[in-house]
mmCIF file of C-alpha atoms in Angstrom:
data_model
loop_
_atom_site.group_PDB
_atom_site.id
_atom_site.type_symbol
_atom_site.label_atom_id
_atom_site.label_comp_id
_atom_site.label_asym_id
_atom_site.label_seq_id
_atom_site.Cartn_x
_atom_site.Cartn_y
_atom_site.Cartn_z
ATOM 1 C CA MET A 10 156.438 -155.701 40.701
ATOM 2 C CA VAL A 11 153.763 -155.209 37.385
ATOM 3 C CA GLN A 12 150.692 -154.940 40.189
ATOM 4 C CA GLN A 13 152.445 -151.598 41.789
ATOM 5 C CA GLU A 14 153.230 -150.726 38.411
ATOM 6 C CA LYS A 15 149.385 -150.387 37.646
ATOM 7 C CA LYS A 16 148.919 -148.381 41.049
ATOM 8 C CA LYS A 17 150.572 -145.570 39.368
ATOM 9 C CA TYR A 18 148.742 -144.875 36.982
ATOM 10 C CA ILE A 19 144.767 -143.545 37.180
ATOM 11 C CA THR A 20 142.483 -145.498 33.914
ATOM 12 C CA PRO A 21 138.703 -145.183 32.439
ATOM 13 C CA ASP A 22 135.916 -145.854 34.261
ATOM 14 C CA GLY A 23 134.468 -147.143 31.201
ATOM 15 C CA TYR A 24 135.500 -147.495 27.167
ATOM 16 C CA THR A 25 133.231 -147.924 24.633
ATOM 17 C CA ALA A 26 131.852 -147.820 21.172
ATOM 18 C CA ASP A 27 129.020 -145.719 19.799
ATOM 19 C CA ILE A 28 128.405 -146.984 15.778
ATOM 20 C CA ALA A 29 126.138 -144.456 13.271
ATOM 21 C CA ILE A 30 124.295 -146.368 11.606
ATOM 22 C CA PHE A 31 123.403 -144.377 8.292
ATOM 23 C CA THR A 32 120.886 -145.634 5.442
ATOM 24 C CA ILE A 33 118.725 -144.376 2.328
ATOM 25 C CA THR A 34 115.089 -144.961 2.233
ATOM 26 C CA SER A 35 113.282 -144.170 -0.836
ATOM 27 C CA GLN A 36 109.355 -143.303 -1.055
ATOM 28 C CA LYS A 37 107.531 -143.877 -4.382
ATOM 29 C CA THR A 38 106.035 -140.918 -5.567
ATOM 30 C CA ALA A 39 103.968 -142.784 -9.222
ATOM 31 C CA GLU A 40 104.384 -145.694 -10.745
ATOM 32 C CA LYS A 41 107.708 -144.996 -13.079
ATOM 33 C CA ALA A 42 109.240 -141.526 -10.966
ATOM 34 C CA PRO A 43 112.002 -141.870 -9.560
ATOM 35 C CA PRO A 44 111.897 -142.575 -5.598
ATOM 36 C CA GLU A 45 112.261 -139.989 -3.560
ATOM 37 C CA MET A 46 115.111 -140.322 -1.196
ATOM 38 C CA PHE A 47 116.406 -139.659 1.775
ATOM 39 C CA LEU A 48 119.589 -140.054 3.865
ATOM 40 C CA LYS A 49 118.731 -141.255 7.549
ATOM 41 C CA LEU A 50 120.144 -142.561 11.186
ATOM 42 C CA LEU A 51 119.166 -144.896 12.440
ATOM 43 C CA LEU A 52 118.805 -143.515 16.683
ATOM 44 C CA ILE A 53 117.636 -145.978 20.102
ATOM 45 C CA LYS A 54 115.622 -143.985 22.645
ATOM 46 C CA ARG A 55 117.819 -145.344 25.690
ATOM 47 C CA ALA A 56 115.166 -146.739 28.776
ATOM 48 C CA THR A 57 113.810 -144.507 31.412
ATOM 49 C CA LYS A 58 115.049 -147.559 33.790
ATOM 50 C CA ASP A 59 117.559 -150.120 33.600
ATOM 51 C CA LYS A 60 116.983 -153.453 33.557
ATOM 52 C CA GLU A 61 117.840 -153.504 37.806
ATOM 53 C CA GLY A 62 115.348 -151.074 38.032
ATOM 54 C CA HIS A 63 116.944 -147.650 38.903
ATOM 55 C CA PRO A 64 117.422 -144.378 36.974
ATOM 56 C CA ASN A 65 119.011 -145.410 33.687
ATOM 57 C CA VAL A 66 121.431 -143.112 33.004
ATOM 58 C CA GLU A 67 119.817 -140.197 30.220
ATOM 59 C CA GLY A 68 117.409 -141.863 30.076
ATOM 60 C CA ASP A 69 114.443 -141.126 27.568
ATOM 61 C CA LYS A 70 116.658 -138.894 25.594
ATOM 62 C CA TRP A 71 118.219 -140.006 21.886
ATOM 63 C CA ALA A 72 121.826 -141.471 21.267
ATOM 64 C CA LEU A 73 123.955 -143.286 18.803
ATOM 65 C CA PRO A 74 123.306 -147.278 19.271
ATOM 66 C CA GLY A 75 126.802 -148.835 21.275
ATOM 67 C CA GLY A 76 128.274 -149.712 24.116
ATOM 68 C CA PHE A 77 130.754 -151.089 26.923
ATOM 69 C CA VAL A 78 134.010 -152.736 24.974
ATOM 70 C CA ASN A 79 133.408 -156.498 26.533
ATOM 71 C CA ALA A 80 137.379 -157.112 28.317
ATOM 72 C CA ARG A 81 138.226 -159.959 25.339
ATOM 73 C CA GLU A 82 137.666 -157.089 22.799
ATOM 74 C CA THR A 83 138.198 -154.603 20.368
ATOM 75 C CA ALA A 84 136.473 -151.214 19.998
ATOM 76 C CA TYR A 85 136.126 -152.623 16.537
ATOM 77 C CA GLU A 86 134.874 -155.592 17.486
ATOM 78 C CA ALA A 87 132.491 -154.021 19.539
ATOM 79 C CA ALA A 88 131.128 -151.342 16.582
ATOM 80 C CA LYS A 89 130.108 -154.847 15.051
ATOM 81 C CA ARG A 90 128.555 -156.170 17.616
ATOM 82 C CA GLU A 91 126.664 -153.947 18.104
ATOM 83 C CA LEU A 92 125.730 -153.444 14.107
ATOM 84 C CA LYS A 93 124.473 -156.773 15.018
ATOM 85 C CA GLU A 94 122.516 -156.112 18.241
ATOM 86 C CA GLU A 95 120.629 -153.753 16.463
ATOM 87 C CA THR A 96 119.868 -154.945 13.112
ATOM 88 C CA GLY A 97 120.223 -157.975 13.114
ATOM 89 C CA VAL A 98 122.935 -158.423 10.822
ATOM 90 C CA ALA A 99 126.881 -158.710 10.186
ATOM 91 C CA GLY A 100 128.610 -158.300 7.279
ATOM 92 C CA PHE A 101 128.070 -154.273 6.775
ATOM 93 C CA HIS A 102 131.114 -151.480 5.932
ATOM 94 C CA VAL A 103 132.043 -150.611 9.167
ATOM 95 C CA LYS A 104 134.798 -147.827 9.832
ATOM 96 C CA HIS A 105 136.403 -145.922 12.309
ATOM 97 C CA PHE A 106 136.114 -142.245 12.433
ATOM 98 C CA GLY A 107 136.765 -139.948 15.688
ATOM 99 C CA VAL A 108 137.569 -141.419 19.475
ATOM 100 C CA TYR A 109 135.969 -138.714 22.406
ATOM 101 C CA ASP A 110 137.505 -138.287 25.364
ATOM 102 C CA ARG A 111 135.705 -134.573 26.544
ATOM 103 C CA PRO A 112 136.179 -134.713 30.459
ATOM 104 C CA GLY A 113 132.493 -134.845 31.552
ATOM 105 C CA ARG A 114 130.829 -136.503 28.558
ATOM 106 C CA ASP A 115 129.388 -138.866 30.598
ATOM 107 C CA PRO A 116 128.027 -138.881 33.606
ATOM 108 C CA ARG A 117 128.875 -142.308 34.905
ATOM 109 C CA GLY A 118 133.341 -140.847 35.469
ATOM 110 C CA TRP A 119 135.856 -141.003 32.955
ATOM 111 C CA ILE A 120 134.172 -142.778 29.608
ATOM 112 C CA ILE A 121 136.522 -142.564 27.035
ATOM 113 C CA SER A 122 134.295 -143.534 23.251
ATOM 114 C CA ASN A 123 135.312 -144.774 19.867
ATOM 115 C CA ALA A 124 133.323 -143.671 17.020
ATOM 116 C CA PHE A 125 132.194 -145.993 14.308
ATOM 117 C CA TYR A 126 130.418 -145.213 10.676
ATOM 118 C CA ALA A 127 128.294 -148.259 8.922
ATOM 119 C CA ILE A 128 126.109 -148.348 5.986
ATOM 120 C CA VAL A 129 123.225 -151.036 6.434
ATOM 121 C CA GLN A 130 120.794 -151.257 3.141
ATOM 122 C CA GLU A 131 116.754 -149.956 3.838
ATOM 123 C CA ASP A 132 115.423 -153.693 3.986
ATOM 124 C CA PHE A 133 118.030 -154.441 6.637
ATOM 125 C CA LEU A 134 117.069 -152.556 9.105
ATOM 126 C CA ASN A 135 113.012 -152.721 8.473
ATOM 127 C CA GLN A 136 112.159 -155.682 10.944
ATOM 128 C CA ARG A 137 114.190 -154.027 14.066
ATOM 129 C CA LYS A 138 113.534 -153.708 17.655
ATOM 130 C CA ALA A 139 114.258 -152.294 20.422
ATOM 131 C CA ASN A 140 116.901 -153.994 23.112
ATOM 132 C CA ASP A 141 116.328 -154.362 26.664
ATOM 133 C CA ASP A 142 118.394 -151.354 27.389
ATOM 134 C CA ALA A 143 116.460 -149.117 25.048
ATOM 135 C CA ALA A 144 112.578 -148.135 24.436
ATOM 136 C CA GLU A 145 112.802 -147.360 21.196
ATOM 137 C CA VAL A 146 114.637 -147.712 17.593
ATOM 138 C CA GLU A 147 114.018 -145.286 15.276
ATOM 139 C CA LEU A 148 115.255 -144.095 12.079
ATOM 140 C CA PHE A 149 116.071 -139.737 11.458
ATOM 141 C CA THR A 150 116.924 -137.912 8.655
ATOM 142 C CA ILE A 151 119.390 -135.251 10.013
ATOM 143 C CA GLN A 152 118.075 -132.658 10.453
ATOM 144 C CA GLU A 153 115.631 -134.729 12.985
ATOM 145 C CA ALA A 154 118.033 -136.058 14.973
ATOM 146 C CA LEU A 155 120.172 -133.139 15.391
ATOM 147 C CA GLN A 156 117.177 -131.077 16.537
ATOM 148 C CA LEU A 157 116.531 -133.865 19.343
ATOM 149 C CA GLU A 158 118.169 -134.061 22.674
ATOM 150 C CA LEU A 159 121.109 -136.150 22.476
ATOM 151 C CA ALA A 160 122.736 -138.646 24.970
ATOM 152 C CA PHE A 161 125.822 -137.458 26.401
ATOM 153 C CA ASP A 162 128.074 -135.841 22.939
ATOM 154 C CA HIS A 163 126.058 -137.187 20.408
ATOM 155 C CA HIS A 164 125.471 -134.463 18.755
ATOM 156 C CA THR A 165 128.957 -134.053 17.859
ATOM 157 C CA ILE A 166 129.814 -138.082 17.026
ATOM 158 C CA ILE A 167 126.336 -137.418 14.688
ATOM 159 C CA ASN A 168 128.416 -133.827 12.925
ATOM 160 C CA ASP A 169 130.983 -135.015 12.665
ATOM 161 C CA ALA A 170 129.879 -139.067 11.146
ATOM 162 C CA MET A 171 128.321 -137.154 8.822
ATOM 163 C CA ASN A 172 130.708 -134.086 7.514
ATOM 164 C CA LEU A 173 132.974 -137.826 7.485
ATOM 165 C CA LEU A 174 130.854 -139.253 4.855
ATOM 166 C CA LYS A 175 130.029 -136.346 3.025
ATOM 167 C CA LYS A 176 133.655 -136.148 1.997
ATOM 168 C CA GLU A 177 134.105 -139.575 1.450
ATOM 169 C CA MET A 178 131.380 -139.987 -1.234
ATOM 170 C CA VAL A 179 133.225 -138.140 -3.568
ATOM 171 C CA GLN A 180 136.662 -138.880 -2.788
ATOM 172 C CA THR A 181 135.794 -143.791 -2.662
ATOM 173 C CA THR A 182 132.989 -145.816 -4.915
ATOM 174 C CA ILE A 183 131.417 -145.931 -0.807
ATOM 175 C CA ALA A 184 128.250 -145.101 -2.696
ATOM 176 C CA GLN A 185 127.870 -148.514 -3.788
ATOM 177 C CA LYS A 186 127.092 -149.620 -0.317
ATOM 178 C CA PHE A 187 123.960 -148.246 -0.245
ATOM 179 C CA LEU A 188 123.628 -149.371 -4.167
ATOM 180 C CA PRO A 189 122.308 -152.694 -5.040
ATOM 181 C CA ASP A 190 124.427 -154.888 -7.059
ATOM 182 C CA GLU A 191 123.714 -153.250 -11.186
ATOM 183 C CA PHE A 192 121.926 -149.767 -10.401
ATOM 184 C CA THR A 193 121.511 -146.693 -13.248
ATOM 185 C CA LEU A 194 123.950 -143.923 -13.390
ATOM 186 C CA SER A 195 120.377 -141.761 -12.171
ATOM 187 C CA GLU A 196 120.685 -143.928 -9.266
ATOM 188 C CA LEU A 197 124.083 -142.861 -8.880
ATOM 189 C CA GLN A 198 123.454 -139.973 -8.981
ATOM 190 C CA ARG A 199 120.445 -139.743 -6.626
ATOM 191 C CA VAL A 200 122.654 -140.611 -4.067
ATOM 192 C CA LEU A 201 125.677 -139.043 -4.814
ATOM 193 C CA LEU A 202 123.408 -136.119 -3.993
ATOM 194 C CA ILE A 203 121.459 -137.260 -0.850
ATOM 195 C CA ALA A 204 124.406 -137.281 1.136
ATOM 196 C CA ARG A 205 126.256 -133.780 -0.519
ATOM 197 C CA ASP A 206 124.878 -131.211 -3.022
ATOM 198 C CA ASP A 207 127.598 -131.234 -5.788
ATOM 199 C CA ALA A 208 127.015 -128.749 -8.638
ATOM 200 C CA LYS A 209 129.266 -131.084 -10.319
ATOM 201 C CA ILE A 210 127.695 -133.902 -9.770
ATOM 202 C CA SER A 211 123.821 -132.400 -9.719
ATOM 203 C CA ALA A 212 124.328 -131.137 -13.696
ATOM 204 C CA ASP A 213 123.232 -133.692 -15.630
ATOM 205 C CA SER A 214 125.214 -133.349 -18.717
ATOM 206 C CA LEU A 215 128.368 -132.914 -17.144
ATOM 207 C CA PHE A 216 127.726 -136.705 -14.464
ATOM 208 C CA TYR A 217 126.351 -138.389 -17.730
ATOM 209 C CA ALA A 218 129.128 -137.603 -19.883
ATOM 210 C CA LYS A 219 131.966 -138.520 -17.147
ATOM 211 C CA ALA A 220 129.973 -141.244 -15.108
ATOM 212 C CA PRO A 221 130.174 -144.167 -18.063
ATOM 213 C CA LYS A 222 134.117 -142.704 -18.185
ATOM 214 C CA LEU A 223 134.297 -143.943 -14.616
ATOM 215 C CA PRO A 224 137.639 -146.723 -14.196
ATOM 216 C CA PHE A 225 135.287 -148.113 -11.273
ATOM 217 C CA LEU A 226 131.887 -148.949 -13.000
ATOM 218 C CA GLU A 227 131.563 -151.459 -15.607
ATOM 219 C CA LYS A 228 128.110 -151.583 -17.345
ATOM 220 C CA VAL A 229 126.368 -154.775 -16.169
ATOM 221 C CA LEU A 230 126.497 -157.384 -19.729
ATOM 222 C CA ASP A 231 124.024 -160.218 -20.139
ATOM 223 C CA GLU A 232 124.866 -163.559 -21.530
ATOM 224 C CA LYS A 233 125.516 -161.861 -24.751
ATOM 225 C CA GLY A 234 127.501 -158.877 -24.492
ATOM 226 C CA ILE A 235 124.992 -156.980 -24.214
ATOM 227 C CA HIS A 236 124.791 -154.038 -22.398
ATOM 228 C CA LYS A 237 121.697 -155.067 -19.577
ATOM 229 C CA LYS A 238 118.981 -152.549 -19.046
ATOM 230 C CA THR A 239 115.834 -152.117 -16.881
ATOM 231 C CA LYS A 240 112.470 -149.753 -16.527
ATOM 232 C CA ARG A 241 112.133 -150.189 -12.360
ATOM 233 C CA ASN A 242 112.521 -145.840 -12.363
ATOM 234 C CA SER A 243 110.728 -144.597 -15.857
ATOM 235 C CA TYR A 244 108.951 -145.786 -19.272
ATOM 236 C CA ARG A 245 112.516 -146.196 -21.105
ATOM 237 C CA PRO A 246 115.116 -148.342 -20.083
ATOM 238 C CA SER A 247 118.029 -147.653 -18.744
ATOM 239 C CA GLN A 248 121.392 -149.018 -18.679
ATOM 240 C CA LEU A 249 122.968 -151.072 -15.611
ATOM 241 C CA TYR A 250 126.551 -150.490 -14.040
ATOM 242 C CA ARG A 251 128.107 -151.464 -11.883
ATOM 243 C CA PHE A 252 131.120 -151.119 -9.467
ATOM 244 C CA ASN A 253 134.637 -153.053 -10.119
ATOM 245 C CA ALA A 254 137.006 -153.539 -7.803
ATOM 246 C CA GLU A 255 138.964 -150.531 -9.496
ATOM 247 C CA ILE A 256 140.961 -148.725 -5.749
ATOM 248 C CA VAL A 257 140.697 -144.794 -6.191
ATOM 249 C CA MET A 258 142.558 -142.948 -4.146
ATOM 250 C CA ASP A 259 141.644 -139.251 -5.443
ATOM 251 C CA SER A 260 138.195 -136.833 -5.844
ATOM 252 C CA ILE A 261 136.085 -139.741 -7.995
ATOM 253 C CA TYR A 262 133.828 -137.633 -9.884
ATOM 254 C CA TYR A 263 134.868 -134.489 -11.066
#
């Protein structure tokens, strides 16, 4: 009876997980000047041929890392697996943000994709390598990525992921995923502005007056209870802060 019931329903041809992997790269321009920072996205270039030597679907196009969800895993588990396969690391922030099921989005048939985004610090992406189904793997700025010939509907997915990231940068403490455990207010400010050009954050007088009072930030103290400082980005010592476990519900930098 159960088998007869199943035959009444049309099922998709496949179920995939795509993942937008964001990082911030930095480039030193002067010894004691803050480095230039760039928000980048990891993309793979799909191989021309598959493992069997047949023409690959959307071959030679750039795409988000992803793959089919296995029968005994959820889409979230598949996204974490893809993240580990593409970066070699696990345990990073992964969040679901959309379902993509527009008819015709995939030439292979009715393929439904769950989309996720992840934030991985630059150091963990330096040893990245292309998998068997990819010819190349590379980091691009968002502007560069959206100008490429992208596979499937990944242009739409990248735009959606970027819009969500812009929102969450000022409504959650997600900025900490781009930062070291201990950071200066200048580093926090520059990370926030990488994703979102916001006048209330870019105005130094406003930001530096409010940031130390935010409930989710705390001073880093040394063993004597003195506020720790660093000279890593300037000749003058800068005070160090870190995020605590405070949960925020509203726009947090206003």
